[in-house]
Amino acid sequence: MEAIAQELRTSRSTVSRLLTHARASGIVDIRIRSPFGAPQLLEEHLAERFGVTAQVVPVPDDASEVERLERVAVAAAHLLNELVQADMTVGVAWGSTTAAVSRRLVPKPVHGTTFVQLNGSGNTHTTGLLYASEILSRFAGAYGGSAQQFPVPAFFDDPRTKHAMWRERSTRRILEMQAAMDLVVFSTGSAGSRVPSQVYSGGYLEAQELAALEAEGVVGDVATVFFRADGTSDRIPLNERATGPHFDVLRRVARRLCVVSGVSKVDSLRGALAAGLATDLVVDEAVARALAD
C-alpha cells in the first residue's frame, strides 16, 4: 500500500479504502501463494491420478474444521469467478459447503446466467425452501443472474410419487434446465463429517434409512444421490426416491466443481472421484495428502 500511495501521490489510508472497494466489487483479486512446493506437487499428483484440475488450499495443521471450510470456500469462490461466464446455466447443490462458498462469492455481473437448484430440499419438518433459496440468491446476486428453485422434497416417500411428479410440466422445466447445465457446483455429503452434512443432520433421513445405507456400503452422496466407495450408485433403494440428478446427467456437464474440506470427507470424495463426478476440485492440503496416500 505504501508503494501504491507513492506512485499515486496519495495517502495509505486512501489506497486502503480503494483496495477495499475494488475487492468488494470484484475489480481486484488478491491471492497469496504458498512459498512451499507441496500444494503444487499435490495438485499435479491429483491431476495425474484422478484426471481432475485440482486446487490445493494450504491450511495449518492445527486449524479447526470451520477454519478449513472457510479457507476452502474462499478459494472456491475465487475459482468460480473465472468459471462463471455469460449465458450459462449453473447447477448448485445446497449444503454446508456450498452455503459457505456462497457467502464468499466475489461480485462479477454477467449477462443471462441462470442458477438452478440441483435437488429438492423439503422434509417432514420443513420445506427447506428458505435454506436453499438463500444459497441460490447469493449466487444470483453475485453474478447478476436469475435463480430457479426446485420446490420438491429431498426424498419422496414413494418412488411412484416421484415418477408422477417428474411428468408434470413445471417439474420438467427444471429437469430440462439441469440437462442443459454448463457448470455444476457441489460438495460430497458424509455421515461422518465433522462439519455436519445437512442431509445427515437436518432431519432428512430416518434411523432405518441410515442403517440401510450403511448396509449397502454407502460412503456419501452428491445432491442426495448416494454412492459406494467404488463410485457405483445402482440398486440403492433410497436413490429411487431421491430428487437429485442421476449421475449420468452430472457427467454430461462440461465443468463440474467439487469443493471439499476436512479429512473426515475423504472416503466420500474418493467415491465421487471414482464415479467420475468432478472435473475440477478444490480441497484443503490435508484432504489432498489423504487422497494422495
PDB file of C-alpha atoms in Angstrom:
ATOM      1  CA  MET A   1       0.000   0.000   0.000  1.00  0.00           C
ATOM      2  CA  GLU A   2       2.907   2.363   0.717  1.00  0.00           C
ATOM      3  CA  ALA A   3       4.329   1.752  -2.750  1.00  0.00           C
ATOM      4  CA  ILE A   4       0.956   2.370  -4.398  1.00  0.00           C
ATOM      5  CA  ALA A   5       0.439   5.530  -2.347  1.00  0.00           C
ATOM      6  CA  GLN A   6       3.805   6.890  -3.513  1.00  0.00           C
ATOM      7  CA  GLU A   7       3.033   6.042  -7.143  1.00  0.00           C
ATOM      8  CA  LEU A   8      -0.372   7.736  -6.990  1.00  0.00           C
ATOM      9  CA  ARG A   9       0.847  10.570  -4.739  1.00  0.00           C
ATOM     10  CA  THR A  10      -1.861   9.921  -2.186  1.00  0.00           C
ATOM     11  CA  SER A  11      -2.119   8.571   1.355  1.00  0.00           C
ATOM     12  CA  ARG A  12      -2.008   4.935   2.509  1.00  0.00           C
ATOM     13  CA  SER A  13      -5.479   5.312   4.020  1.00  0.00           C
ATOM     14  CA  THR A  14      -6.858   6.328   0.618  1.00  0.00           C
ATOM     15  CA  VAL A  15      -5.179   3.318  -1.014  1.00  0.00           C
ATOM     16  CA  SER A  16      -6.624   1.057   1.683  1.00  0.00           C
ATOM     17  CA  ARG A  17     -10.148   2.367   1.016  1.00  0.00           C
ATOM     18  CA  LEU A  18      -9.704   1.982  -2.740  1.00  0.00           C
ATOM     19  CA  LEU A  19      -8.466  -1.605  -2.395  1.00  0.00           C
ATOM     20  CA  THR A  20     -11.331  -2.494  -0.056  1.00  0.00           C
ATOM     21  CA  HIS A  21     -13.825  -1.143  -2.594  1.00  0.00           C
ATOM     22  CA  ALA A  22     -12.031  -2.828  -5.501  1.00  0.00           C
ATOM     23  CA  ARG A  23     -12.037  -6.242  -3.805  1.00  0.00           C
ATOM     24  CA  ALA A  24     -15.696  -5.945  -2.829  1.00  0.00           C
ATOM     25  CA  SER A  25     -16.691  -5.037  -6.382  1.00  0.00           C
ATOM     26  CA  GLY A  26     -14.556  -7.767  -7.971  1.00  0.00           C
ATOM     27  CA  ILE A  27     -12.114  -5.425  -9.758  1.00  0.00           C
ATOM     28  CA  VAL A  28      -9.093  -6.586  -7.741  1.00  0.00           C
ATOM     29  CA  ASP A  29      -8.356 -10.168  -6.715  1.00  0.00           C
ATOM     30  CA  ILE A  30      -5.552 -10.602  -4.149  1.00  0.00           C
ATOM     31  CA  ARG A  31      -4.119 -14.088  -3.667  1.00  0.00           C
ATOM     32  CA  ILE A  32      -1.202 -15.341  -1.612  1.00  0.00           C
ATOM     33  CA  ARG A  33       0.564 -18.408  -2.948  1.00  0.00           C
ATOM     34  CA  SER A  34       2.356 -20.732  -0.562  1.00  0.00           C
ATOM     35  CA  PRO A  35       6.156 -20.393  -0.880  1.00  0.00           C
ATOM     36  CA  PHE A  36       6.446 -24.144  -0.476  1.00  0.00           C
ATOM     37  CA  GLY A  37       6.128 -26.628  -3.289  1.00  0.00           C
ATOM     38  CA  ALA A  38       3.888 -29.158  -1.526  1.00  0.00           C
ATOM     39  CA  PRO A  39       0.498 -27.812  -2.706  1.00  0.00           C
ATOM     40  CA  GLN A  40       1.645 -27.587  -6.320  1.00  0.00           C
ATOM     41  CA  LEU A  41       3.094 -31.109  -6.233  1.00  0.00           C
ATOM     42  CA  LEU A  42      -0.156 -32.408  -4.745  1.00  0.00           C
ATOM     43  CA  GLU A  43      -2.160 -30.665  -7.458  1.00  0.00           C
ATOM     44  CA  GLU A  44      -0.055 -32.359 -10.122  1.00  0.00           C
ATOM     45  CA  HIS A  45      -0.421 -35.733  -8.401  1.00  0.00           C
ATOM     46  CA  LEU A  46      -4.220 -35.440  -8.113  1.00  0.00           C
ATOM     47  CA  ALA A  47      -4.461 -34.376 -11.751  1.00  0.00           C
ATOM     48  CA  GLU A  48      -2.467 -37.392 -12.869  1.00  0.00           C
ATOM     49  CA  ARG A  49      -4.217 -39.872 -10.589  1.00  0.00           C
ATOM     50  CA  PHE A  50      -7.846 -38.733 -10.835  1.00  0.00           C
ATOM     51  CA  GLY A  51      -7.939 -36.737 -14.070  1.00  0.00           C
ATOM     52  CA  VAL A  52      -9.119 -33.530 -12.388  1.00  0.00           C
ATOM     53  CA  THR A  53      -7.881 -29.954 -12.302  1.00  0.00           C
ATOM     54  CA  ALA A  54      -7.084 -29.564  -8.612  1.00  0.00           C
ATOM     55  CA  GLN A  55      -6.512 -26.543  -6.412  1.00  0.00           C
ATOM     56  CA  VAL A  56      -4.958 -27.384  -3.041  1.00  0.00           C
ATOM     57  CA  VAL A  57      -5.522 -24.777  -0.340  1.00  0.00           C
ATOM     58  CA  PRO A  58      -2.730 -24.503   2.263  1.00  0.00           C
ATOM     59  CA  VAL A  59      -4.217 -24.713   5.769  1.00  0.00           C
ATOM     60  CA  PRO A  60      -2.280 -25.020   9.064  1.00  0.00           C
ATOM     61  CA  ASP A  61      -2.497 -28.464  10.623  1.00  0.00           C
ATOM     62  CA  ASP A  62      -3.913 -27.018  13.836  1.00  0.00           C
ATOM     63  CA  ALA A  63      -6.746 -25.156  12.088  1.00  0.00           C
ATOM     64  CA  SER A  64     -10.284 -26.007  13.177  1.00  0.00           C
ATOM     65  CA  GLU A  65     -12.746 -27.679  10.785  1.00  0.00           C
ATOM     66  CA  VAL A  66     -14.639 -24.395  10.482  1.00  0.00           C
ATOM     67  CA  GLU A  67     -11.441 -22.519   9.594  1.00  0.00           C
ATOM     68  CA  ARG A  68     -10.602 -25.144   6.984  1.00  0.00           C
ATOM     69  CA  LEU A  69     -14.038 -24.811   5.445  1.00  0.00           C
ATOM     70  CA  GLU A  70     -13.773 -21.022   5.312  1.00  0.00           C
ATOM     71  CA  ARG A  71     -10.367 -21.078   3.583  1.00  0.00           C
ATOM     72  CA  VAL A  72     -11.505 -23.652   1.048  1.00  0.00           C
ATOM     73  CA  ALA A  73     -14.723 -21.688   0.460  1.00  0.00           C
ATOM     74  CA  VAL A  74     -12.730 -18.518  -0.293  1.00  0.00           C
ATOM     75  CA  ALA A  75     -10.550 -20.382  -2.819  1.00  0.00           C
ATOM     76  CA  ALA A  76     -13.600 -21.952  -4.474  1.00  0.00           C
ATOM     77  CA  ALA A  77     -15.336 -18.569  -4.681  1.00  0.00           C
ATOM     78  CA  HIS A  78     -12.330 -17.067  -6.497  1.00  0.00           C
ATOM     79  CA  LEU A  79     -12.201 -20.003  -8.910  1.00  0.00           C
ATOM     80  CA  LEU A  80     -15.913 -19.596  -9.650  1.00  0.00           C
ATOM     81  CA  ASN A  81     -15.180 -16.017 -10.668  1.00  0.00           C
ATOM     82  CA  GLU A  82     -13.154 -17.467 -13.531  1.00  0.00           C
ATOM     83  CA  LEU A  83     -15.582 -20.283 -14.381  1.00  0.00           C
ATOM     84  CA  VAL A  84     -18.900 -18.407 -14.413  1.00  0.00           C
ATOM     85  CA  GLN A  85     -19.458 -16.695 -17.758  1.00  0.00           C
ATOM     86  CA  ALA A  86     -22.348 -15.063 -19.617  1.00  0.00           C
ATOM     87  CA  ASP A  87     -25.370 -17.089 -20.753  1.00  0.00           C
ATOM     88  CA  MET A  88     -24.501 -20.090 -18.608  1.00  0.00           C
ATOM     89  CA  THR A  89     -26.789 -22.455 -16.739  1.00  0.00           C
ATOM     90  CA  VAL A  90     -25.150 -23.289 -13.419  1.00  0.00           C
ATOM     91  CA  GLY A  91     -26.394 -26.071 -11.141  1.00  0.00           C
ATOM     92  CA  VAL A  92     -25.919 -25.600  -7.394  1.00  0.00           C
ATOM     93  CA  ALA A  93     -26.337 -28.330  -4.770  1.00  0.00           C
ATOM     94  CA  TRP A  94     -27.413 -26.995  -1.367  1.00  0.00           C
ATOM     95  CA  GLY A  95     -25.394 -27.930   1.695  1.00  0.00           C
ATOM     96  CA  SER A  96     -22.993 -26.683   4.353  1.00  0.00           C
ATOM     97  CA  THR A  97     -20.079 -26.309   1.932  1.00  0.00           C
ATOM     98  CA  THR A  98     -21.932 -24.566  -0.896  1.00  0.00           C
ATOM     99  CA  ALA A  99     -23.508 -22.278   1.713  1.00  0.00           C
ATOM    100  CA  ALA A 100     -20.004 -21.285   2.871  1.00  0.00           C
ATOM    101  CA  VAL A 101     -18.908 -20.716  -0.744  1.00  0.00           C
ATOM    102  CA  SER A 102     -21.994 -18.586  -1.446  1.00  0.00           C
ATOM    103  CA  ARG A 103     -21.066 -16.236   1.407  1.00  0.00           C
ATOM    104  CA  ARG A 104     -17.598 -15.663  -0.085  1.00  0.00           C
ATOM    105  CA  LEU A 105     -18.517 -15.029  -3.726  1.00  0.00           C
ATOM    106  CA  VAL A 106     -16.830 -12.046  -5.398  1.00  0.00           C
ATOM    107  CA  PRO A 107     -19.285  -9.868  -7.379  1.00  0.00           C
ATOM    108  CA  LYS A 108     -18.971 -10.227 -11.147  1.00  0.00           C
ATOM    109  CA  PRO A 109     -22.046  -9.188 -13.159  1.00  0.00           C
ATOM    110  CA  VAL A 110     -22.511 -11.431 -16.201  1.00  0.00           C
ATOM    111  CA  HIS A 111     -25.334 -11.455 -18.733  1.00  0.00           C
ATOM    112  CA  GLY A 112     -28.004 -14.121 -18.916  1.00  0.00           C
ATOM    113  CA  THR A 113     -26.675 -16.571 -16.313  1.00  0.00           C
ATOM    114  CA  THR A 114     -29.175 -18.824 -14.529  1.00  0.00           C
ATOM    115  CA  PHE A 115     -28.540 -20.707 -11.288  1.00  0.00           C
ATOM    116  CA  VAL A 116     -30.687 -23.791 -10.844  1.00  0.00           C
ATOM    117  CA  GLN A 117     -31.189 -25.839  -7.677  1.00  0.00           C
ATOM    118  CA  LEU A 118     -29.962 -29.408  -8.193  1.00  0.00           C
ATOM    119  CA  ASN A 119     -32.167 -31.270  -5.702  1.00  0.00           C
ATOM    120  CA  GLY A 120     -35.256 -30.753  -3.570  1.00  0.00           C
ATOM    121  CA  SER A 121     -34.863 -29.559  -0.005  1.00  0.00           C
ATOM    122  CA  GLY A 122     -38.112 -30.384   1.788  1.00  0.00           C
ATOM    123  CA  ASN A 123     -38.550 -32.973   4.531  1.00  0.00           C
ATOM    124  CA  THR A 124     -41.155 -33.874   7.160  1.00  0.00           C
ATOM    125  CA  HIS A 125     -40.070 -30.934   9.345  1.00  0.00           C
ATOM    126  CA  THR A 126     -39.641 -28.106   6.824  1.00  0.00           C
ATOM    127  CA  THR A 127     -39.958 -27.225   3.147  1.00  0.00           C
ATOM    128  CA  GLY A 128     -36.262 -26.298   3.180  1.00  0.00           C
ATOM    129  CA  LEU A 129     -37.021 -23.609   0.592  1.00  0.00           C
ATOM    130  CA  LEU A 130     -35.596 -20.737   2.630  1.00  0.00           C
ATOM    131  CA  TYR A 131     -32.269 -22.532   3.202  1.00  0.00           C
ATOM    132  CA  ALA A 132     -31.835 -23.490  -0.458  1.00  0.00           C
ATOM    133  CA  SER A 133     -33.158 -20.113  -1.618  1.00  0.00           C
ATOM    134  CA  GLU A 134     -30.566 -18.187   0.401  1.00  0.00           C
ATOM    135  CA  ILE A 135     -27.734 -20.119  -1.258  1.00  0.00           C
ATOM    136  CA  LEU A 136     -29.157 -19.666  -4.769  1.00  0.00           C
ATOM    137  CA  SER A 137     -29.935 -16.000  -4.126  1.00  0.00           C
ATOM    138  CA  ARG A 138     -26.332 -15.302  -3.109  1.00  0.00           C
ATOM    139  CA  PHE A 139     -25.084 -16.892  -6.333  1.00  0.00           C
ATOM    140  CA  ALA A 140     -27.601 -15.000  -8.458  1.00  0.00           C
ATOM    141  CA  GLY A 141     -26.889 -11.747  -6.623  1.00  0.00           C
ATOM    142  CA  ALA A 142     -23.108 -12.017  -7.007  1.00  0.00           C
ATOM    143  CA  TYR A 143     -23.312 -12.586 -10.760  1.00  0.00           C
ATOM    144  CA  GLY A 144     -26.431 -10.571 -11.590  1.00  0.00           C
ATOM    145  CA  GLY A 145     -28.228 -13.725 -12.725  1.00  0.00           C
ATOM    146  CA  SER A 146     -31.553 -15.402 -12.013  1.00  0.00           C
ATOM    147  CA  ALA A 147     -32.327 -18.223  -9.573  1.00  0.00           C
ATOM    148  CA  GLN A 148     -34.540 -21.224 -10.285  1.00  0.00           C
ATOM    149  CA  GLN A 149     -35.648 -23.204  -7.243  1.00  0.00           C
ATOM    150  CA  PHE A 150     -36.694 -26.856  -7.261  1.00  0.00           C
ATOM    151  CA  PRO A 151     -39.737 -26.941  -4.923  1.00  0.00           C
ATOM    152  CA  VAL A 152     -39.918 -30.682  -4.233  1.00  0.00           C
ATOM    153  CA  PRO A 153     -38.909 -32.845  -1.247  1.00  0.00           C
ATOM    154  CA  ALA A 154     -35.335 -34.057  -0.926  1.00  0.00           C
ATOM    155  CA  PHE A 155     -36.789 -37.581  -0.873  1.00  0.00           C
ATOM    156  CA  PHE A 156     -40.257 -38.743  -1.865  1.00  0.00           C
ATOM    157  CA  ASP A 157     -41.956 -41.313   0.348  1.00  0.00           C
ATOM    158  CA  ASP A 158     -42.854 -43.444  -2.676  1.00  0.00           C
ATOM    159  CA  PRO A 159     -40.912 -43.755  -5.958  1.00  0.00           C
ATOM    160  CA  ARG A 160     -44.229 -43.739  -7.822  1.00  0.00           C
ATOM    161  CA  THR A 161     -44.960 -40.252  -6.495  1.00  0.00           C
ATOM    162  CA  LYS A 162     -41.607 -39.068  -7.819  1.00  0.00           C
ATOM    163  CA  HIS A 163     -42.242 -40.569 -11.256  1.00  0.00           C
ATOM    164  CA  ALA A 164     -45.653 -38.887 -11.406  1.00  0.00           C
ATOM    165  CA  MET A 165     -44.182 -35.547 -10.325  1.00  0.00           C
ATOM    166  CA  TRP A 166     -41.437 -35.843 -12.943  1.00  0.00           C
ATOM    167  CA  ARG A 167     -44.177 -35.909 -15.629  1.00  0.00           C
ATOM    168  CA  GLU A 168     -45.533 -32.513 -14.555  1.00  0.00           C
ATOM    169  CA  ARG A 169     -44.636 -29.658 -16.904  1.00  0.00           C
ATOM    170  CA  SER A 170     -43.471 -27.379 -14.084  1.00  0.00           C
ATOM    171  CA  THR A 171     -41.045 -30.058 -12.887  1.00  0.00           C
ATOM    172  CA  ARG A 172     -39.927 -30.983 -16.393  1.00  0.00           C
ATOM    173  CA  ARG A 173     -38.927 -27.351 -16.950  1.00  0.00           C
ATOM    174  CA  ILE A 174     -36.385 -27.577 -14.097  1.00  0.00           C
ATOM    175  CA  LEU A 175     -35.195 -31.021 -15.204  1.00  0.00           C
ATOM    176  CA  GLU A 176     -34.625 -29.698 -18.733  1.00  0.00           C
ATOM    177  CA  MET A 177     -32.577 -26.835 -17.320  1.00  0.00           C
ATOM    178  CA  GLN A 178     -30.476 -29.327 -15.363  1.00  0.00           C
ATOM    179  CA  ALA A 179     -29.933 -31.349 -18.535  1.00  0.00           C
ATOM    180  CA  ALA A 180     -28.527 -28.215 -20.222  1.00  0.00           C
ATOM    181  CA  MET A 181     -26.130 -27.163 -17.434  1.00  0.00           C
ATOM    182  CA  ASP A 182     -22.723 -25.758 -18.379  1.00  0.00           C
ATOM    183  CA  LEU A 183     -21.294 -25.793 -14.841  1.00  0.00           C
ATOM    184  CA  VAL A 184     -22.259 -27.516 -11.607  1.00  0.00           C
ATOM    185  CA  VAL A 185     -21.077 -26.711  -8.070  1.00  0.00           C
ATOM    186  CA  PHE A 186     -21.325 -29.281  -5.288  1.00  0.00           C
ATOM    187  CA  SER A 187     -19.661 -30.953  -2.346  1.00  0.00           C
ATOM    188  CA  THR A 188     -19.859 -34.518  -1.111  1.00  0.00           C
ATOM    189  CA  GLY A 189     -22.055 -35.402   1.840  1.00  0.00           C
ATOM    190  CA  SER A 190     -20.843 -37.781   4.515  1.00  0.00           C
ATOM    191  CA  ALA A 191     -22.462 -39.212   7.622  1.00  0.00           C
ATOM    192  CA  GLY A 192     -19.125 -38.994   9.457  1.00  0.00           C
ATOM    193  CA  SER A 193     -18.194 -35.439   8.514  1.00  0.00           C
ATOM    194  CA  ARG A 194     -17.000 -33.318  11.430  1.00  0.00           C
ATOM    195  CA  VAL A 195     -18.769 -30.322   9.909  1.00  0.00           C
ATOM    196  CA  PRO A 196     -22.240 -31.921   9.756  1.00  0.00           C
ATOM    197  CA  SER A 197     -23.568 -32.573   6.252  1.00  0.00           C
ATOM    198  CA  GLN A 198     -27.038 -31.075   6.004  1.00  0.00           C
ATOM    199  CA  VAL A 199     -28.594 -34.242   4.559  1.00  0.00           C
ATOM    200  CA  TYR A 200     -27.489 -36.283   7.563  1.00  0.00           C
ATOM    201  CA  SER A 201     -28.016 -33.678  10.286  1.00  0.00           C
ATOM    202  CA  GLY A 202     -31.088 -31.806   9.058  1.00  0.00           C
ATOM    203  CA  GLY A 203     -33.777 -34.413   9.651  1.00  0.00           C
ATOM    204  CA  TYR A 204     -33.830 -35.779   6.108  1.00  0.00           C
ATOM    205  CA  LEU A 205     -33.053 -39.390   6.982  1.00  0.00           C
ATOM    206  CA  GLU A 206     -34.685 -41.718   9.497  1.00  0.00           C
ATOM    207  CA  ALA A 207     -32.638 -44.154  11.608  1.00  0.00           C
ATOM    208  CA  GLN A 208     -33.721 -47.126   9.493  1.00  0.00           C
ATOM    209  CA  GLU A 209     -32.717 -45.317   6.303  1.00  0.00           C
ATOM    210  CA  LEU A 210     -29.264 -44.570   7.689  1.00  0.00           C
ATOM    211  CA  ALA A 211     -28.916 -48.228   8.666  1.00  0.00           C
ATOM    212  CA  ALA A 212     -29.947 -49.309   5.162  1.00  0.00           C
ATOM    213  CA  LEU A 213     -27.370 -47.000   3.598  1.00  0.00           C
ATOM    214  CA  GLU A 214     -24.654 -48.420   5.835  1.00  0.00           C
ATOM    215  CA  ALA A 215     -25.685 -51.953   4.892  1.00  0.00           C
ATOM    216  CA  GLU A 216     -25.352 -51.001   1.211  1.00  0.00           C
ATOM    217  CA  GLY A 217     -21.783 -49.791   1.790  1.00  0.00           C
ATOM    218  CA  VAL A 218     -22.674 -46.170   1.048  1.00  0.00           C
ATOM    219  CA  VAL A 219     -19.845 -43.698   1.749  1.00  0.00           C
ATOM    220  CA  GLY A 220     -21.526 -40.450   0.741  1.00  0.00           C
ATOM    221  CA  ASP A 221     -23.837 -38.554  -1.566  1.00  0.00           C
ATOM    222  CA  VAL A 222     -23.867 -35.784  -4.128  1.00  0.00           C
ATOM    223  CA  ALA A 223     -27.099 -33.768  -4.227  1.00  0.00           C
ATOM    224  CA  THR A 224     -28.862 -36.518  -2.174  1.00  0.00           C
ATOM    225  CA  VAL A 225     -27.898 -39.299  -4.595  1.00  0.00           C
ATOM    226  CA  PHE A 226     -25.876 -41.911  -2.709  1.00  0.00           C
ATOM    227  CA  PHE A 227     -22.864 -43.924  -3.853  1.00  0.00           C
ATOM    228  CA  ARG A 228     -20.457 -46.607  -2.645  1.00  0.00           C
ATOM    229  CA  ALA A 229     -16.672 -46.456  -2.303  1.00  0.00           C
ATOM    230  CA  ASP A 230     -16.221 -47.670  -5.892  1.00  0.00           C
ATOM    231  CA  GLY A 231     -18.491 -44.907  -7.215  1.00  0.00           C
ATOM    232  CA  THR A 232     -21.457 -47.143  -8.020  1.00  0.00           C
ATOM    233  CA  SER A 233     -24.943 -45.893  -7.182  1.00  0.00           C
ATOM    234  CA  ASP A 234     -27.174 -48.602  -8.659  1.00  0.00           C
ATOM    235  CA  ARG A 235     -29.501 -50.789  -6.557  1.00  0.00           C
ATOM    236  CA  ILE A 236     -29.519 -48.343  -3.634  1.00  0.00           C
ATOM    237  CA  PRO A 237     -33.270 -48.149  -2.847  1.00  0.00           C
ATOM    238  CA  LEU A 238     -33.175 -44.616  -1.434  1.00  0.00           C
ATOM    239  CA  ASN A 239     -31.883 -43.285  -4.758  1.00  0.00           C
ATOM    240  CA  GLU A 240     -35.215 -44.270  -6.333  1.00  0.00           C
ATOM    241  CA  ARG A 241     -36.860 -41.677  -4.071  1.00  0.00           C
ATOM    242  CA  ALA A 242     -34.112 -39.027  -4.237  1.00  0.00           C
ATOM    243  CA  THR A 243     -34.640 -35.833  -6.231  1.00  0.00           C
ATOM    244  CA  GLY A 244     -31.019 -35.112  -7.155  1.00  0.00           C
ATOM    245  CA  PRO A 245     -29.908 -35.613 -10.767  1.00  0.00           C
ATOM    246  CA  HIS A 246     -28.812 -39.023 -11.947  1.00  0.00           C
ATOM    247  CA  PHE A 247     -25.025 -39.247 -12.188  1.00  0.00           C
ATOM    248  CA  ASP A 248     -25.259 -39.663 -15.969  1.00  0.00           C
ATOM    249  CA  VAL A 249     -26.764 -36.156 -16.073  1.00  0.00           C
ATOM    250  CA  LEU A 250     -23.918 -34.743 -13.996  1.00  0.00           C
ATOM    251  CA  ARG A 251     -21.223 -36.463 -16.045  1.00  0.00           C
ATOM    252  CA  ARG A 252     -22.533 -34.745 -19.201  1.00  0.00           C
ATOM    253  CA  VAL A 253     -21.850 -31.279 -17.708  1.00  0.00           C
ATOM    254  CA  ALA A 254     -18.662 -29.762 -19.141  1.00  0.00           C
ATOM    255  CA  ARG A 255     -17.304 -28.332 -15.857  1.00  0.00           C
ATOM    256  CA  ARG A 256     -18.086 -29.945 -12.509  1.00  0.00           C
ATOM    257  CA  LEU A 257     -16.601 -28.207  -9.472  1.00  0.00           C
ATOM    258  CA  CYS A 258     -16.367 -30.281  -6.294  1.00  0.00           C
ATOM    259  CA  VAL A 259     -15.430 -28.433  -3.097  1.00  0.00           C
ATOM    260  CA  VAL A 260     -14.374 -30.424  -0.019  1.00  0.00           C
ATOM    261  CA  SER A 261     -12.699 -29.602   3.288  1.00  0.00           C
ATOM    262  CA  GLY A 262     -11.804 -31.870   6.200  1.00  0.00           C
ATOM    263  CA  VAL A 263     -10.286 -35.364   6.104  1.00  0.00           C
ATOM    264  CA  SER A 264     -13.499 -36.828   7.539  1.00  0.00           C
ATOM    265  CA  LYS A 265     -14.906 -36.468   3.996  1.00  0.00           C
ATOM    266  CA  VAL A 266     -12.062 -38.257   2.217  1.00  0.00           C
ATOM    267  CA  ASP A 267     -13.933 -41.554   1.755  1.00  0.00           C
ATOM    268  CA  SER A 268     -16.941 -39.801   0.240  1.00  0.00           C
ATOM    269  CA  LEU A 269     -14.673 -37.727  -2.013  1.00  0.00           C
ATOM    270  CA  ARG A 270     -12.849 -40.846  -3.211  1.00  0.00           C
ATOM    271  CA  GLY A 271     -16.202 -42.387  -4.101  1.00  0.00           C
ATOM    272  CA  ALA A 272     -17.277 -39.284  -6.019  1.00  0.00           C
ATOM    273  CA  LEU A 273     -13.989 -39.266  -7.950  1.00  0.00           C
ATOM    274  CA  ALA A 274     -14.392 -42.972  -8.700  1.00  0.00           C
ATOM    275  CA  ALA A 275     -17.832 -42.129 -10.111  1.00  0.00           C
ATOM    276  CA  GLY A 276     -16.261 -39.524 -12.399  1.00  0.00           C
ATOM    277  CA  LEU A 277     -18.381 -36.704 -10.986  1.00  0.00           C
ATOM    278  CA  ALA A 278     -15.734 -33.947 -10.866  1.00  0.00           C
ATOM    279  CA  THR A 279     -13.610 -32.185 -13.454  1.00  0.00           C
ATOM    280  CA  ASP A 280     -12.395 -29.522 -11.026  1.00  0.00           C
ATOM    281  CA  LEU A 281     -11.534 -29.944  -7.369  1.00  0.00           C
ATOM    282  CA  VAL A 282     -10.853 -27.504  -4.518  1.00  0.00           C
ATOM    283  CA  VAL A 283      -9.624 -29.162  -1.304  1.00  0.00           C
ATOM    284  CA  ASP A 284      -7.507 -28.321   1.709  1.00  0.00           C
ATOM    285  CA  GLU A 285      -3.970 -29.649   1.934  1.00  0.00           C
ATOM    286  CA  ALA A 286      -4.811 -32.378   4.472  1.00  0.00           C
ATOM    287  CA  VAL A 287      -7.514 -33.797   2.189  1.00  0.00           C
ATOM    288  CA  ALA A 288      -5.123 -33.679  -0.778  1.00  0.00           C
ATOM    289  CA  ARG A 289      -2.448 -35.583   1.182  1.00  0.00           C
ATOM    290  CA  ALA A 290      -5.004 -38.200   2.262  1.00  0.00           C
ATOM    291  CA  LEU A 291      -6.112 -38.663  -1.370  1.00  0.00           C
ATOM    292  CA  ALA A 292      -2.507 -38.954  -2.492  1.00  0.00           C
ATOM    293  CA  ASP A 293      -1.829 -41.610   0.137  1.00  0.00           C
TER     294      ASP A 293
END
